[in-house]
Coordinates of C-alpha atoms in Angstrom, one line a residue:
X17 CA 0.0 0.0 -0.1
X18 CA 1.4 3.4 -1.0
X19 CA 2.2 5.7 2.0
X20 CA -0.5 8.4 2.5
X21 CA 0.6 11.9 1.7
X22 CA 1.4 14.4 4.6
X23 CA -1.1 16.4 6.1
X24 CA -1.4 20.2 4.8
X25 CA -2.9 23.2 6.4
X26 CA -3.1 25.7 3.6
X27 CA -5.1 29.0 4.0
X28 CA -7.9 29.8 1.5
X29 CA -6.3 28.7 -1.9
X30 CA -5.1 31.7 -4.0
X31 CA -6.2 31.7 -7.7
X32 CA -4.5 29.0 -9.6
X33 CA -1.9 30.3 -12.1
X34 CA -1.5 28.7 -15.6
X35 CA 1.2 26.1 -15.9
X36 CA 3.9 27.0 -18.4
X37 CA 4.3 24.9 -21.2
X38 CA 6.7 21.9 -20.7
X39 CA 6.3 22.0 -17.0
X40 CA 4.5 19.4 -14.7
X41 CA 1.0 20.0 -14.0
X42 CA 0.3 20.5 -10.2
X43 CA -1.6 17.4 -8.6
X44 CA -4.0 19.0 -6.0
X45 CA -4.5 16.9 -2.9
X46 CA -8.0 16.1 -1.7
X47 CA -8.6 18.7 1.2
X48 CA -11.4 19.0 3.7
X49 CA -12.0 22.7 4.0
X50 CA -12.7 23.7 7.5
X51 CA -16.0 25.6 8.5
X52 CA -16.6 26.8 11.9
X53 CA -18.4 23.4 13.0
X54 CA -15.8 21.1 11.7
X55 CA -13.0 23.4 12.9
X56 CA -14.3 22.9 16.5
X57 CA -14.4 19.2 16.1
X58 CA -10.8 19.3 15.1
X59 CA -9.1 21.8 17.2
X60 CA -7.7 19.6 19.8
X61 CA -4.0 18.7 19.9
X62 CA -4.4 14.9 20.1
X63 CA -7.2 14.9 17.5
X64 CA -4.8 16.7 15.1
X65 CA -2.1 14.2 15.8
X66 CA -4.0 11.2 15.4
X67 CA -5.3 12.7 12.0
X68 CA -1.8 13.4 10.9
X69 CA -0.5 10.1 11.7
X70 CA -3.2 8.3 9.8
X71 CA -2.6 10.5 6.7
X72 CA 1.2 9.7 7.1
X73 CA 1.2 6.1 7.9
X74 CA -1.9 4.8 6.7
X75 CA -4.7 2.9 8.4
X76 CA -4.5 2.0 12.1
X77 CA -6.6 0.9 15.1
X78 CA -7.3 3.0 18.3
X79 CA -5.0 0.6 20.3
X80 CA -2.0 1.1 17.8
X81 CA -2.4 4.9 17.8
X82 CA -2.6 4.9 21.7
X83 CA 0.8 2.8 21.9
X84 CA 2.3 5.5 19.3
X85 CA 1.2 8.4 21.4
X86 CA 1.3 7.2 24.9
X87 CA -2.5 7.4 25.4
X88 CA -5.3 4.9 26.6
X89 CA -7.0 3.1 23.9
X90 CA -10.2 4.6 25.2
X91 CA -8.9 8.1 24.8
X92 CA -7.8 7.4 21.3
X93 CA -11.0 5.6 20.4
X94 CA -13.0 8.6 21.7
X95 CA -11.1 11.1 19.7
X96 CA -11.3 9.0 16.8
X97 CA -15.2 8.8 16.9
X98 CA -15.3 12.5 17.3
X99 CA -13.1 12.8 14.1
X100 CA -15.5 10.5 12.3
X101 CA -18.6 12.5 13.4
X102 CA -17.0 15.5 11.7
X103 CA -16.0 13.7 8.5
X104 CA -12.1 13.5 9.1
X105 CA -11.7 9.8 9.4
X106 CA -13.6 6.8 8.3
X107 CA -13.6 2.9 8.6
X108 CA -10.7 1.4 6.6
X109 CA -12.5 -1.4 4.8
X110 CA -10.6 -4.5 4.3
X111 CA -8.2 -4.0 7.2
X112 CA -8.1 -6.4 10.0
X113 CA -10.1 -9.6 10.7
X114 CA -11.0 -9.3 14.4
X115 CA -13.4 -7.0 16.2
X116 CA -11.1 -4.2 16.5
X117 CA -12.0 -1.3 14.5
X118 CA -9.5 0.2 11.8
X119 CA -9.5 3.8 10.8
X120 CA -8.2 5.7 7.9
X121 CA -8.1 9.5 6.9
X122 CA -10.9 10.5 4.8
X123 CA -8.8 13.3 3.0
X124 CA -5.2 14.1 2.1
X125 CA -5.0 17.3 3.8
X126 CA -7.0 20.0 5.8
X127 CA -7.8 23.6 4.3
X128 CA -7.9 26.3 6.9
X129 CA -9.4 29.7 5.9
X130 CA -7.6 32.4 7.8
X131 CA -10.7 34.4 8.3
X132 CA -11.8 31.9 11.0
X133 CA -9.3 33.4 13.4
X134 CA -11.6 36.7 13.3
X135 CA -14.9 35.0 13.5
X136 CA -17.5 36.8 15.6
X137 CA -18.2 33.6 17.5
X138 CA -15.7 33.5 20.3
X139 CA -15.8 29.6 20.2
X140 CA -14.9 29.4 16.6
X141 CA -12.0 32.2 16.8
X142 CA -10.7 30.4 19.9
X143 CA -10.7 26.9 18.0
X144 CA -8.8 28.7 15.2
X145 CA -6.1 29.9 17.6
X146 CA -6.1 26.5 19.1
X147 CA -5.7 24.9 15.6
X148 CA -2.9 27.2 14.4
X149 CA -1.1 26.8 17.7
X150 CA -1.0 23.1 17.2
X151 CA 0.2 23.4 13.6
X152 CA 3.1 25.8 14.7
X153 CA 4.0 23.4 17.5
X154 CA 4.2 20.3 15.3
X155 CA 6.4 22.4 12.7
X156 CA 8.6 23.3 15.7
X157 CA 9.0 19.6 16.8
X158 CA 9.7 18.3 13.4
X159 CA 12.4 20.9 12.9
X160 CA 14.0 20.1 16.2
X161 CA 14.1 16.4 15.4
X162 CA 15.6 17.0 12.0
X163 CA 18.4 19.1 13.5
X164 CA 19.0 16.4 16.1
X165 CA 19.3 13.8 13.6
X166 CA 20.9 15.7 10.8
X167 CA 24.6 15.0 11.7
X168 CA 24.1 11.2 11.4
X169 CA 21.3 11.0 8.9
X170 CA 21.5 13.4 6.2
X171 CA 24.5 12.0 4.0
X172 CA 23.8 12.7 0.4
X173 CA 20.5 14.3 1.4
X174 CA 22.3 17.3 2.5
X175 CA 21.9 19.4 -0.7
X176 CA 18.2 18.4 -0.7
X177 CA 17.6 19.8 2.9
X178 CA 16.7 23.5 3.5
X179 CA 16.3 25.7 6.6
X180 CA 15.9 29.2 5.2
X181 CA 13.9 32.5 5.8
X182 CA 13.5 35.5 3.9
X183 CA 12.1 39.1 4.3
X184 CA 10.1 40.7 1.4
X185 CA 8.1 43.8 1.0
X186 CA 4.8 42.7 -0.6
X187 CA 1.4 44.0 -1.3
X188 CA -1.4 41.5 0.1
X189 CA -2.2 40.5 -3.7
X190 CA 1.6 39.9 -4.2
X191 CA 1.8 37.8 -1.0
X192 CA -1.2 35.8 -2.1
X193 CA 0.2 35.2 -5.4
X194 CA 3.5 34.2 -4.2
X195 CA 1.9 31.4 -1.8
X196 CA -0.2 30.2 -4.7
X197 CA 2.8 29.7 -7.0
X198 CA 4.8 28.1 -4.1
X199 CA 2.0 25.5 -3.5
X200 CA 1.8 24.9 -7.3
X201 CA 5.6 24.1 -7.4
X202 CA 5.2 21.7 -4.6
X203 CA 2.2 20.0 -6.0
X204 CA 4.0 19.3 -9.3
X205 CA 6.3 16.8 -7.1
X206 CA 3.2 14.7 -6.1
X207 CA 2.7 11.2 -7.6
X208 CA 6.2 11.0 -9.0
X209 CA 7.4 7.2 -9.8
X210 CA 8.9 5.7 -6.8
X211 CA 12.7 5.4 -6.9
X212 CA 15.1 3.3 -4.9
X213 CA 16.2 6.2 -2.7
X214 CA 12.8 7.9 -2.4
X215 CA 11.8 8.7 1.0
X216 CA 9.1 10.9 2.7
X217 CA 10.1 14.7 2.7
X218 CA 8.4 17.2 5.0
X219 CA 7.9 20.7 3.6
X220 CA 6.8 23.6 5.7
X221 CA 5.8 27.1 4.4
X222 CA 5.5 30.0 6.7
X223 CA 4.3 33.5 5.2
X224 CA 4.0 35.9 8.1
X225 CA 3.1 39.5 7.3
X226 CA 4.1 41.8 10.0
X227 CA 1.7 43.4 12.3
X228 CA 2.6 47.1 11.2
X229 CA 4.6 48.8 8.7
X230 CA 8.3 49.4 9.5

């Protein structure tokens, strides 16, 4: 079974730019766009971890996920049922022969509309803040783990790894266009033929407008 694609949390998708002749066409992942109700159902650190794990590693049981995350199977089972109630996970048909239930992610990624952070309903805006903090925390953990392992595990992957930051002066429209083009470039590398040295690569993009003009 092919490995599930990594989880993504894009904001509202900018207008798609035409693909130049001769370049690969972007392959769009299947996304579950968050509305206020779905956001409140997902905005829990453990639920987000469970969903991300199912997307990256494929179907699993509540007991298997409990062992991975140091939780009780009762806890993971409860949160998986909540995820299912909001359409994020579903039964993994054809897995397992016993009575234990197997779960799989229903989509490849999650689409987040940045306007939810300003929603008039305090419950929704608070859930949006929890969601974004959990995403940021996960990114921080992944970068820290990568740095810890880099000395012993990079090898010939060194030129293909990156940890960069940039400062630009852009209008809102220019920033939105840039984000869309970055996503398109990344999506052209989906579904490439498997090679002997293929491995999972995690890509983070952070575009953070400053709060006030300099």
